[in-house]
Tab-separated table of C-alpha atoms in Angstrom:
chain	number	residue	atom	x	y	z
A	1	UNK	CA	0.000	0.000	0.000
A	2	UNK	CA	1.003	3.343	-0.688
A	3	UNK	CA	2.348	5.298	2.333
A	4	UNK	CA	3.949	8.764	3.069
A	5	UNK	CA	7.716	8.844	3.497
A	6	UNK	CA	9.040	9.416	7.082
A	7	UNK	CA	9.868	12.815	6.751
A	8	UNK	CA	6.499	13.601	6.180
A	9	UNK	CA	5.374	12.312	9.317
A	10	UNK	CA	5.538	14.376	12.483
A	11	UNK	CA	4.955	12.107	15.221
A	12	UNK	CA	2.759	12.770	18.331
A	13	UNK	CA	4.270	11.135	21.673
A	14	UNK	CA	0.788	11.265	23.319
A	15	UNK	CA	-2.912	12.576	23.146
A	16	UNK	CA	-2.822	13.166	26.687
A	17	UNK	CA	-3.579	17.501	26.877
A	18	UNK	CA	-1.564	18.173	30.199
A	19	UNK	CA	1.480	16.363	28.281
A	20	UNK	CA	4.514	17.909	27.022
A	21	UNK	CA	4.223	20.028	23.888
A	22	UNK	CA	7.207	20.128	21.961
A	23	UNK	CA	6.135	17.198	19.652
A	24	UNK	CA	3.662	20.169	18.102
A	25	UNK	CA	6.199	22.258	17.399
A	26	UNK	CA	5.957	21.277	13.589
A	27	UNK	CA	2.661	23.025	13.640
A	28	UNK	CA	4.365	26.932	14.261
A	29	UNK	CA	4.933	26.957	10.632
A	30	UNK	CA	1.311	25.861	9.647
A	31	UNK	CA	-0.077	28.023	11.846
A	32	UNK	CA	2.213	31.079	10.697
A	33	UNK	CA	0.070	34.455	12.012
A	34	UNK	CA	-3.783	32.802	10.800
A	35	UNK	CA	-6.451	34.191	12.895
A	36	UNK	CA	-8.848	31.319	12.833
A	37	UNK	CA	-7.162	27.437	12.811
A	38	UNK	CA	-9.984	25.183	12.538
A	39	UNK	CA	-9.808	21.599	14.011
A	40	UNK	CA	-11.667	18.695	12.272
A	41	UNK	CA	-12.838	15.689	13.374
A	42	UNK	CA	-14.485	12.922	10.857
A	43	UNK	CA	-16.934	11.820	13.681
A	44	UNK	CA	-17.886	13.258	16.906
A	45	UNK	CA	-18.386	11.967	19.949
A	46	UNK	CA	-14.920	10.379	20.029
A	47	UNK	CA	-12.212	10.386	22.711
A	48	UNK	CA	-8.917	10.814	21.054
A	49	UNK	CA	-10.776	13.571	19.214
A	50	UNK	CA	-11.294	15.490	22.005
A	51	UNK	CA	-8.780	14.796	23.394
A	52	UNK	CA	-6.117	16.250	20.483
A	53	UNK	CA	-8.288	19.563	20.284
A	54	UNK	CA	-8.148	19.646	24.292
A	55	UNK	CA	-4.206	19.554	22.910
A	56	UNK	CA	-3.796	21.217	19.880
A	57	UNK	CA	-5.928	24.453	21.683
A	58	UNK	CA	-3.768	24.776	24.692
A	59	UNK	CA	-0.634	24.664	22.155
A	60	UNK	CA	-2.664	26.943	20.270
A	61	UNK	CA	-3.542	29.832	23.525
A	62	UNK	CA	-0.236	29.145	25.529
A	63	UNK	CA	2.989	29.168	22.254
A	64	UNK	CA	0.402	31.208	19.683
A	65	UNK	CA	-1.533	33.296	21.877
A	66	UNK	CA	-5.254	32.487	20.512
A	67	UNK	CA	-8.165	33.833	22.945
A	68	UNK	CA	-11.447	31.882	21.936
A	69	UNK	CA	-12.339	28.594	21.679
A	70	UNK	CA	-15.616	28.094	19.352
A	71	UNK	CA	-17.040	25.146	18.775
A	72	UNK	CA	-19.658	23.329	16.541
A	73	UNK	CA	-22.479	24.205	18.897
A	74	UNK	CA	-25.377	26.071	19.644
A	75	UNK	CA	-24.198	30.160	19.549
A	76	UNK	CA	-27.152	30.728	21.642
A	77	UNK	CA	-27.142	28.059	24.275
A	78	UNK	CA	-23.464	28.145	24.017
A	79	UNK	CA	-23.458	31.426	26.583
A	80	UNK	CA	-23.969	29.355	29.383
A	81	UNK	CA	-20.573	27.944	28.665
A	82	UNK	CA	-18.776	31.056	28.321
A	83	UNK	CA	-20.322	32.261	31.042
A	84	UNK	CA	-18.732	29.612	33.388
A	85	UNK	CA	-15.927	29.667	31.538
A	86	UNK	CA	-15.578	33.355	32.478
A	87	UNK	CA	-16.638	33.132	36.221
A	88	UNK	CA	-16.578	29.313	37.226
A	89	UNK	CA	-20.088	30.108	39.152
A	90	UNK	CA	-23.112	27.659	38.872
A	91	UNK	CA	-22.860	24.244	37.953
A	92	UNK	CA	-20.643	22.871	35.254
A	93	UNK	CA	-22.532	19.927	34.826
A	94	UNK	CA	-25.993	22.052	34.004
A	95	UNK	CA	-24.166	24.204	32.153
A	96	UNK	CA	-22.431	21.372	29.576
A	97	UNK	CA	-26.049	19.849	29.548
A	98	UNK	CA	-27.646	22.824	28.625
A	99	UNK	CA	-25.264	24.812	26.776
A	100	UNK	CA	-23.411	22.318	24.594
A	101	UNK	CA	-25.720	20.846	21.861
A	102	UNK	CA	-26.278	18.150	20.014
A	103	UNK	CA	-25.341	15.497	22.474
A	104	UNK	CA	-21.985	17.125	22.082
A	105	UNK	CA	-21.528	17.991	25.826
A	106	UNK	CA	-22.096	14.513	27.425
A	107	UNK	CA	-18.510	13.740	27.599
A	108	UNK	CA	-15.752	13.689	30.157
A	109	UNK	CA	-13.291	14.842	27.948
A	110	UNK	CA	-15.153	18.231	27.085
A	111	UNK	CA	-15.316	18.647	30.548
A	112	UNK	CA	-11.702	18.372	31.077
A	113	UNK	CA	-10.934	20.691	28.049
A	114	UNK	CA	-13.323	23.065	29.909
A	115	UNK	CA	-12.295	23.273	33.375
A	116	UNK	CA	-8.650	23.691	31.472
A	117	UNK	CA	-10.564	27.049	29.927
A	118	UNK	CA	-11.711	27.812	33.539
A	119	UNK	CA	-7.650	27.759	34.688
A	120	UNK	CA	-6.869	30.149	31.778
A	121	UNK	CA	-9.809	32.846	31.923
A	122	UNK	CA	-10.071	35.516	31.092
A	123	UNK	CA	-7.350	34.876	28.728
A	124	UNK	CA	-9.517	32.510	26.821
A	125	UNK	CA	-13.202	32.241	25.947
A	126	UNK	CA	-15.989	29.656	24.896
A	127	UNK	CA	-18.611	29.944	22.450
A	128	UNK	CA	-20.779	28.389	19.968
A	129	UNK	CA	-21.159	29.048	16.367
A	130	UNK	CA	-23.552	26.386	15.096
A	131	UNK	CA	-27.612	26.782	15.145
A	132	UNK	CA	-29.127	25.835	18.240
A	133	UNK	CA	-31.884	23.299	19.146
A	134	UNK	CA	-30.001	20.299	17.812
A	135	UNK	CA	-30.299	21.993	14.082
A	136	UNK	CA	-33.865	21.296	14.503
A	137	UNK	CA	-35.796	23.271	17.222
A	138	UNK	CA	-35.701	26.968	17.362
A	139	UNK	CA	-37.245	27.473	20.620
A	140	UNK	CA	-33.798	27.994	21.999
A	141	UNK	CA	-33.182	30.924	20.075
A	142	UNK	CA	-36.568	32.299	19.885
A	143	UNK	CA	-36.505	32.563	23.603
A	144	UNK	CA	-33.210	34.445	23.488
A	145	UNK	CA	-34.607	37.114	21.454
A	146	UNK	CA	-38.086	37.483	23.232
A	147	UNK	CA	-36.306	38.217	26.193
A	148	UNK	CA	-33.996	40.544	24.899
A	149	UNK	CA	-37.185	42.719	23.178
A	150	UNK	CA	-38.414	42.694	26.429
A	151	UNK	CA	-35.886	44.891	27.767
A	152	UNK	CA	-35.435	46.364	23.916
A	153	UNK	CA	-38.642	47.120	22.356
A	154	UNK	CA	-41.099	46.563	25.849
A	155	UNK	CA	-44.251	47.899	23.805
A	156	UNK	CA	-43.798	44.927	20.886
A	157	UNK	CA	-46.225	42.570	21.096
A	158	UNK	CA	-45.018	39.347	19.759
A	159	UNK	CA	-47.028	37.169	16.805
A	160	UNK	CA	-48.267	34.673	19.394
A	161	UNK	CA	-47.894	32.001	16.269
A	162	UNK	CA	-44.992	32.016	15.673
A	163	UNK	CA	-43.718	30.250	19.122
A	164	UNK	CA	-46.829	28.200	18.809
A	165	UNK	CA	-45.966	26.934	15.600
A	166	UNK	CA	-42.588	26.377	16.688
A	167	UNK	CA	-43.740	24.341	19.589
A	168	UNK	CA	-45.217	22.021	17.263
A	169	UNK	CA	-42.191	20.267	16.107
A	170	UNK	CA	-39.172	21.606	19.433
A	171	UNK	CA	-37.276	18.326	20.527
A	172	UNK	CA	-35.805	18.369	23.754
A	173	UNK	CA	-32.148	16.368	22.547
A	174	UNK	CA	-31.125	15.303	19.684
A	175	UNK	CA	-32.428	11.881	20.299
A	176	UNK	CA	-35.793	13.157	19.402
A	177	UNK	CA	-34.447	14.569	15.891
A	178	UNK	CA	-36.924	12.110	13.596
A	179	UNK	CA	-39.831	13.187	15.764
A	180	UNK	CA	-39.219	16.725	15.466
A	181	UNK	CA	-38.429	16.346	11.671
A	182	UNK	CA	-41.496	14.372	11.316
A	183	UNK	CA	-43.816	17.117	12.997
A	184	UNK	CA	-42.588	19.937	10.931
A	185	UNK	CA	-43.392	17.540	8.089
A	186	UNK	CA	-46.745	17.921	9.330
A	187	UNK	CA	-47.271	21.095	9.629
A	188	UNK	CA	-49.745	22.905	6.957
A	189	UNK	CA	-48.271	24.329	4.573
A	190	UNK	CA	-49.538	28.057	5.758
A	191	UNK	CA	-47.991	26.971	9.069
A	192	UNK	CA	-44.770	26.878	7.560
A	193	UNK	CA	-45.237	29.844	5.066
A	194	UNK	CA	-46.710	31.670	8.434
A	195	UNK	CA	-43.543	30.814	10.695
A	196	UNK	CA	-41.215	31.635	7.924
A	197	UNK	CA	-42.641	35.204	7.481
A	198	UNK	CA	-43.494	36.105	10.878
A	199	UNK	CA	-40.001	35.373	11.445
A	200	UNK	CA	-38.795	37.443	8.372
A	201	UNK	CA	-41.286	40.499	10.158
A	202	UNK	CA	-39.483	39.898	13.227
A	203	UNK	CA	-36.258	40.059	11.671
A	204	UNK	CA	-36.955	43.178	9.853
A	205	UNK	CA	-37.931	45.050	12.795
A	206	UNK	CA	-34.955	44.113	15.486
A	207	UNK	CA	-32.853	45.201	12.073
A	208	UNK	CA	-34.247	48.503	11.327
A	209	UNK	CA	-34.736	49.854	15.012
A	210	UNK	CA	-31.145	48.928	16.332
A	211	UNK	CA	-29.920	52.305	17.207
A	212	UNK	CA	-33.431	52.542	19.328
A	213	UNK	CA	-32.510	49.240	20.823
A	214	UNK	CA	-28.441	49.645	21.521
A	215	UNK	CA	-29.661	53.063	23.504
A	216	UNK	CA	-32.226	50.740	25.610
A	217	UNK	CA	-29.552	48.338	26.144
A	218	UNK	CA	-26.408	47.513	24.675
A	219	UNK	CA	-24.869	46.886	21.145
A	220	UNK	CA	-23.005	43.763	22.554
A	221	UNK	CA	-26.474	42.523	23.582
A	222	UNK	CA	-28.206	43.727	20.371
A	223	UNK	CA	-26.144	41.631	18.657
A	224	UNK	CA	-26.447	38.687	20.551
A	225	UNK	CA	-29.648	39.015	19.830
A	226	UNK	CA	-30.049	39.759	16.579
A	227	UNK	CA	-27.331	36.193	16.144
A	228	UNK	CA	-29.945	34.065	18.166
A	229	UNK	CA	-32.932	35.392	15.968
A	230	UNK	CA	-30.545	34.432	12.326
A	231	UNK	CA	-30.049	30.978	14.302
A	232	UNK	CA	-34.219	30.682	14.392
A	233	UNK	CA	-34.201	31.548	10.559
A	234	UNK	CA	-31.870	29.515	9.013
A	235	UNK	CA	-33.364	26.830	11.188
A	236	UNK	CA	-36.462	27.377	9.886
A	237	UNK	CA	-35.288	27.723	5.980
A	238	UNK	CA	-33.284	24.723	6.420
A	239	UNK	CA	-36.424	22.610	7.249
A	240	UNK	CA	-37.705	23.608	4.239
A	241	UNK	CA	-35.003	22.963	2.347
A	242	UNK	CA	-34.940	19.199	4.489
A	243	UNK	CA	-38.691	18.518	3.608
A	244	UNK	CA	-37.930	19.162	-0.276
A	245	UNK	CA	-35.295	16.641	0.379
A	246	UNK	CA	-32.299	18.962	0.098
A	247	UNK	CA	-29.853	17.936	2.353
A	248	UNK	CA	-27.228	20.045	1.023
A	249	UNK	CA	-28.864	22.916	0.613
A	250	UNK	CA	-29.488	22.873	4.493
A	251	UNK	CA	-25.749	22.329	5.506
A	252	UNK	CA	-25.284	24.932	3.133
A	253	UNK	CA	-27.487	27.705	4.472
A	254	UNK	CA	-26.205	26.138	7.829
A	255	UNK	CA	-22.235	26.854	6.960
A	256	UNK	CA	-23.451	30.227	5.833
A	257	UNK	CA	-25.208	31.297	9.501
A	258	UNK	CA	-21.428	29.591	11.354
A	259	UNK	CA	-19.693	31.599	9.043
A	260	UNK	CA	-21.414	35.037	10.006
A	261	UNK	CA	-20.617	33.819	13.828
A	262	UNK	CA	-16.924	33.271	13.252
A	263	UNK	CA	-16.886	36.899	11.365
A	264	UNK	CA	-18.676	37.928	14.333
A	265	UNK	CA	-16.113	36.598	16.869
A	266	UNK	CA	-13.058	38.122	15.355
A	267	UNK	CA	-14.121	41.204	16.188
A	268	UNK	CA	-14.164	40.377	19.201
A	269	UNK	CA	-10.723	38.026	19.648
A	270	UNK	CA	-7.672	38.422	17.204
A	271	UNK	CA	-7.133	34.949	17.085
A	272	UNK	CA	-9.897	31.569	17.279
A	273	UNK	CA	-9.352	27.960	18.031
A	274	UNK	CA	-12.375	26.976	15.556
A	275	UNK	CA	-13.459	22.922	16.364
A	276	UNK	CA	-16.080	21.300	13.945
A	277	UNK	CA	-16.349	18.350	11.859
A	278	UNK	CA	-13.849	18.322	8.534
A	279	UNK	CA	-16.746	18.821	6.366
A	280	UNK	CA	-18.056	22.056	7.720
A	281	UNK	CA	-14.438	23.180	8.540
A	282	UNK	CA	-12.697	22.156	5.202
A	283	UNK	CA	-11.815	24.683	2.560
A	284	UNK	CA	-12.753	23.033	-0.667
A	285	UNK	CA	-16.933	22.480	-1.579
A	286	UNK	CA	-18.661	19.657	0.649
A	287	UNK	CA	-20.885	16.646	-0.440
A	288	UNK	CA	-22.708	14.222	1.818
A	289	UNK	CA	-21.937	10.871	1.017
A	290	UNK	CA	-24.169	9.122	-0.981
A	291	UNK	CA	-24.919	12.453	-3.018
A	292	UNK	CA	-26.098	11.547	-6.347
A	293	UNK	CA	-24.000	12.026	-8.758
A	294	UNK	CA	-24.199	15.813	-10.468
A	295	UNK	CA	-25.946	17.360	-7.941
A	296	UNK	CA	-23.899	20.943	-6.848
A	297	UNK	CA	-21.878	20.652	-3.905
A	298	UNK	CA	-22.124	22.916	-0.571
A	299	UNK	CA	-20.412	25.951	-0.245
A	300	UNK	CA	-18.957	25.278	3.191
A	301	UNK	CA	-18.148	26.981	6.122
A	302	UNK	CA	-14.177	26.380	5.669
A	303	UNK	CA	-14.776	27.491	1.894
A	304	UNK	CA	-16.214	30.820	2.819
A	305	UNK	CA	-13.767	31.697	5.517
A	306	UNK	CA	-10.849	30.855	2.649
A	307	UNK	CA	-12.491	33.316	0.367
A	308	UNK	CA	-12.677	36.142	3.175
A	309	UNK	CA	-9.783	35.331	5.463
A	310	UNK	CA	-7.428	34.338	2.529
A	311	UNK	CA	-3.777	32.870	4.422
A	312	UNK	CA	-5.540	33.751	7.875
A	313	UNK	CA	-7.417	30.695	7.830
A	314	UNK	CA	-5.651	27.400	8.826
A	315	UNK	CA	-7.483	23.876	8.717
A	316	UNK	CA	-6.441	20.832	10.361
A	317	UNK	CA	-8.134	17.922	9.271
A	318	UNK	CA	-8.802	14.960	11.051
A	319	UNK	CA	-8.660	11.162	10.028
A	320	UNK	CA	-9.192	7.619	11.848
A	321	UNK	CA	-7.942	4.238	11.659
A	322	UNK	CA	-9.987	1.545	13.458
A	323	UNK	CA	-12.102	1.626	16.652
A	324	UNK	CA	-15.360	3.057	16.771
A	325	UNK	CA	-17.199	5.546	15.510
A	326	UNK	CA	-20.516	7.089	15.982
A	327	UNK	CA	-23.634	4.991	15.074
A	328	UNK	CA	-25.412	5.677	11.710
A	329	UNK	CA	-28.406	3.727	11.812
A	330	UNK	CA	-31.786	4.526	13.692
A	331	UNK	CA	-29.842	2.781	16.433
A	332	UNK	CA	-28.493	5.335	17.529
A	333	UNK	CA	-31.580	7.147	18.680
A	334	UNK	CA	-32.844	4.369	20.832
A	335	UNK	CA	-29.054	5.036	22.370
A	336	UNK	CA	-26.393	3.125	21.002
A	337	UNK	CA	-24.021	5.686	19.925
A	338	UNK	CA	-21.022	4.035	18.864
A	339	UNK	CA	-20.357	0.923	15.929
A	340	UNK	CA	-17.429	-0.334	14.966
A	341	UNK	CA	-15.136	1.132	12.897
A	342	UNK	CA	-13.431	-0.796	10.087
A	343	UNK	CA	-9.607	-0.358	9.113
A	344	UNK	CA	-9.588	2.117	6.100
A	345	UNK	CA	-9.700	1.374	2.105
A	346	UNK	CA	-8.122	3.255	-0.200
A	347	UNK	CA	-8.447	7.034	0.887
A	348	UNK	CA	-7.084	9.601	2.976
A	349	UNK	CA	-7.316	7.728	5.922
A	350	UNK	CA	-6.212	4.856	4.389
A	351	UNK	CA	-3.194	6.592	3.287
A	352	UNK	CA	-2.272	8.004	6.749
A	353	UNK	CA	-2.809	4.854	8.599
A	354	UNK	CA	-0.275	2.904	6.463
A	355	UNK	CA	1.915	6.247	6.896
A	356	UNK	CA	2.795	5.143	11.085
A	357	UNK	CA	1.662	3.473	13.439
A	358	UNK	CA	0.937	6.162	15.940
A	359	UNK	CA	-0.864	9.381	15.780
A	360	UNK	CA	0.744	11.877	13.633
A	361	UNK	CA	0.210	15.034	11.796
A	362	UNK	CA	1.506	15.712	8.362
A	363	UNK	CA	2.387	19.665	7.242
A	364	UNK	CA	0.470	19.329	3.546
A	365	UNK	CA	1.789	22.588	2.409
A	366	UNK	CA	5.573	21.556	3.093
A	367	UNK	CA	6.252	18.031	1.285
A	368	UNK	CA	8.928	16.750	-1.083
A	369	UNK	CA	6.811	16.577	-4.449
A	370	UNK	CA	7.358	12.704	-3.974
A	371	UNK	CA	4.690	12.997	-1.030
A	372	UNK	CA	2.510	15.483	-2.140
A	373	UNK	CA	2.185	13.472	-5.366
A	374	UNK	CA	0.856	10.821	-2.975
A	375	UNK	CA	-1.489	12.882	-1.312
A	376	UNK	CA	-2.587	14.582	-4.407
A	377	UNK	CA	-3.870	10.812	-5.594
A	378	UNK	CA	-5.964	10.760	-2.798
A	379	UNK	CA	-9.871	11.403	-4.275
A	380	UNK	CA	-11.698	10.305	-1.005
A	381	UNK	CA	-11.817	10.696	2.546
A	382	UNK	CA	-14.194	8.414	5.153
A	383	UNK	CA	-16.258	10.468	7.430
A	384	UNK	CA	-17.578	7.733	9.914
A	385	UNK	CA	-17.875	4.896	8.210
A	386	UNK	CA	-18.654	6.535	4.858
A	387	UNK	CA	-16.734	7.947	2.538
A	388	UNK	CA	-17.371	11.387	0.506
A	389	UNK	CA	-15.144	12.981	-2.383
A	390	UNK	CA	-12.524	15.239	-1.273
A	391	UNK	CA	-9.307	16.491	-2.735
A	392	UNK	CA	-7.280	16.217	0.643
A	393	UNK	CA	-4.716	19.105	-0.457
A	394	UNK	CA	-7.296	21.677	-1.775
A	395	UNK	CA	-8.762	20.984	1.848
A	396	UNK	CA	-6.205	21.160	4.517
A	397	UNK	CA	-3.101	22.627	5.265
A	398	UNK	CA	-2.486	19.667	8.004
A	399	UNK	CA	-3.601	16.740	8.908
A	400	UNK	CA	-3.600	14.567	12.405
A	401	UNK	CA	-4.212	10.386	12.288
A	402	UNK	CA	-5.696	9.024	15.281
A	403	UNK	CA	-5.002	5.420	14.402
A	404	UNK	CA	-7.313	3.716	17.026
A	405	UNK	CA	-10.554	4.911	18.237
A	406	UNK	CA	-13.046	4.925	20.496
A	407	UNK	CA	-16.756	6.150	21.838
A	408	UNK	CA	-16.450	8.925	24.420
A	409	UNK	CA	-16.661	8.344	28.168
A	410	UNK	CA	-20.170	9.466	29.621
A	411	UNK	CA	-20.173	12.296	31.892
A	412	UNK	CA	-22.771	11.044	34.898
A	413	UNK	CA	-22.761	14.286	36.178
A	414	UNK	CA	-23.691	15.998	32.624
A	415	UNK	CA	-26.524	13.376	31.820
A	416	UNK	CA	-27.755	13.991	35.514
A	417	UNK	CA	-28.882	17.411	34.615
A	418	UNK	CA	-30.253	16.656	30.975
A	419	UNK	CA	-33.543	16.082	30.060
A	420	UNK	CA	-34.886	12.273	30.596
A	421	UNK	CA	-34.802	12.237	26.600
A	422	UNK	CA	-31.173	12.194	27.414
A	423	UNK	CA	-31.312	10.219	30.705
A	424	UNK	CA	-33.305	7.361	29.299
A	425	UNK	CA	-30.236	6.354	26.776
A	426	UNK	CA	-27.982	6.130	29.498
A	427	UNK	CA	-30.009	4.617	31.607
């Protein structure tokens, strides 16, 4: 099998985050002065994952000087992490379960990476730049905004159908996601068309009154605000596009929303720590796999931060060997999360793990032609147990191989304060 030469492997001595860094070093020179290094992953919900971006950000904040962590999460629920991030009051446990979407926030090794954030504030900071509500309910971010117009605009009186309507189909974890996907299915069609331009009212009024609101309040709070109510409406369009059966146009309209939120952050932070799965974060166009063939591609988030941050943006993708990986049947919603994962075929990741036998990054922008020639034969990269198109060197400007895998630990205290959606799986 083909496999990279040894100088193009930079081996990593351990995952462990509290361990010595000098086996990063390699990465000053990808890094360079970028102001947003994103870190893939090809599934979530897996250990060594978290683990290397628990690593790769504290190399990142304590040799490079980066100030935010954002993650592929919630941007409204997300503030309850920051906020304990930024004053280590309340409970961490509640604020993981209720601030960290997606199921993402179950795990011991966020929680590590966290209270790591909590020993380094205020000189780093958590958020969230995905939509809320498990990408399907936008109560979350509905609620956001109604409270801030009650301090904003106290004489609005809210369309009463519009929260009603979203009621209809809110999930309480993403365990619920067919059932919530199913009752926006069957909704009436002036339901929909009612949410989507009650919404679109809504929007049009927190836009055009914001120097009214900023004086009432505050412009960092206006535009928290006015982030949580684009969360509710991309949620909303991207059920539409779901029910037509357009998956891509969803992660698409998706990307677009994280994008704004990253823009958003760096004028707040000079430099971000930017974790999310390699096909949101990677710079080239995304397809699902399984995509028929012909049908356009995503524009995705990695793709529009290359076009606007130009050599500022840095990507480190992710790839696996064997293990386990997160479950992709309906499985996993009765709670079996993880399935086996299969050594690799011909790919990326197949290339990598024949490469070395421990983890390892590779520098893509700095190899002998010999190994780039390699990588540039790659055409396809696994994402779970799938695999999807992807030309690995229009992509990435790294890439780290965790050679063996495995499911997340559980964090009792975390499922403790989640819903009994949540509870019941672990149960």
């Amino acid at each position: 099998m083909t496999k990279l030469s040894k100088q193009a492997v930079r081996p990593m001595r351990t995952l462990d985050p509290d361990g010595p860094l000098d086996d990063l070093e390699w990465l000053d020179d990808v890094v360079g002065k970028a102001r947003v290094v994103a870190l893939g992953e090809s599934s979530h919900y897996i250990a060594e994952n978290l683990q290397l971006r628990h690593r790769l950000t504290r190399y990142l904040v304590e040799r490079h000087g980066f100030g935010a962590y954002a993650m592929e999460t919630g941007f409204t629920e997300g503030w309850l992490v920051h906020d304990w991030v930024r004053t280590g009051e309340g409970s961490l446990g509640q604020a993981m379960a209720a601030g960290v979407t997606s199921l993402l926030g179950l795990w011991t090794q966020l929680r590590a990476h966290l209270q790591w954030m909590r020993g380094h504030s205020p000189s780093v900071a958590f958020y969230g730049t995905d939509l809320g509500g498990s990408v399907v309910s936008l109560l979350p971010s509905l609620d956001a905004v109604t409270a801030y117009l009650a301090k904003a605009d106290p004489d609005l009186e809210l369309n009463p159908r519009i929260r009603e309507t979203a009621t209809a189909f809110a999930i309480p974890s993403a365990f619920s996601i067919p059932q919530g996907l199913a009752a926006y299915g069957e909704l009436a069609p002036d339901d929909r068309d009612a949410l989507t331009a009650g919404l679109a009212e809504l929007s049009a009024r927190v836009t055009s009154r914001r120097l009214d609101y900023v004086r009432r309040t505050s412009v960092d709070d206006y535009e928290r605000a006015l982030r949580s109510l684009r969360e509710a409406v991309t949620i909303d369009m991207g059920l539409r596009h779901l029910v037509r059966g357009e998956q891509l146009g969803m992660l698409t309209i998706r990307d677009a929303t994280s994008t704004e939120t990253v823009e958003w952050l760096l004028r707040r932070h000079d430099r971000i720590v930017l974790g999310a799965h390699n096909g949101h974060v990677q710079r080239s166009p995304g397809t699902l796999p399984g995509t028929p063939p012909g049908q356009p591609p995503a524009t995705t988030m990695g793709l529009r931060l290359a076009d606007r941050l130009g050599e500022d943006y840095v990507v480190i993708g992710v790839t696996m060997g064997s293990g386990q990986t997160l479950m992709e049947g309906p499985e996993f919603y009765e709670g079996k999360l993880f399935m086996d994962l299969e050594p690799p075929r011909d790919s990326l990741d197949g290339l990598m793990a024949a490469s070395h036998d421990g983890p390892f990054g590779v520098d893509l922008r700095r190899l002998s032609p010999e190994d780039a020639a390699k990588v540039g034969a790659v055409r396809q990269q696994r994402f779970g147990t799938q695999y999807t198109e992807l030309n690995p060197l229009g992509a990435y400007d790294a890439v780290v191989h965790l050679p063996d895998v495995r499911g997340a630990d559980p964090d009792h205290d975390v499922i403790a304060h989640s819903h009994p959606d949540v509870r019941k799986r672990f149960s």
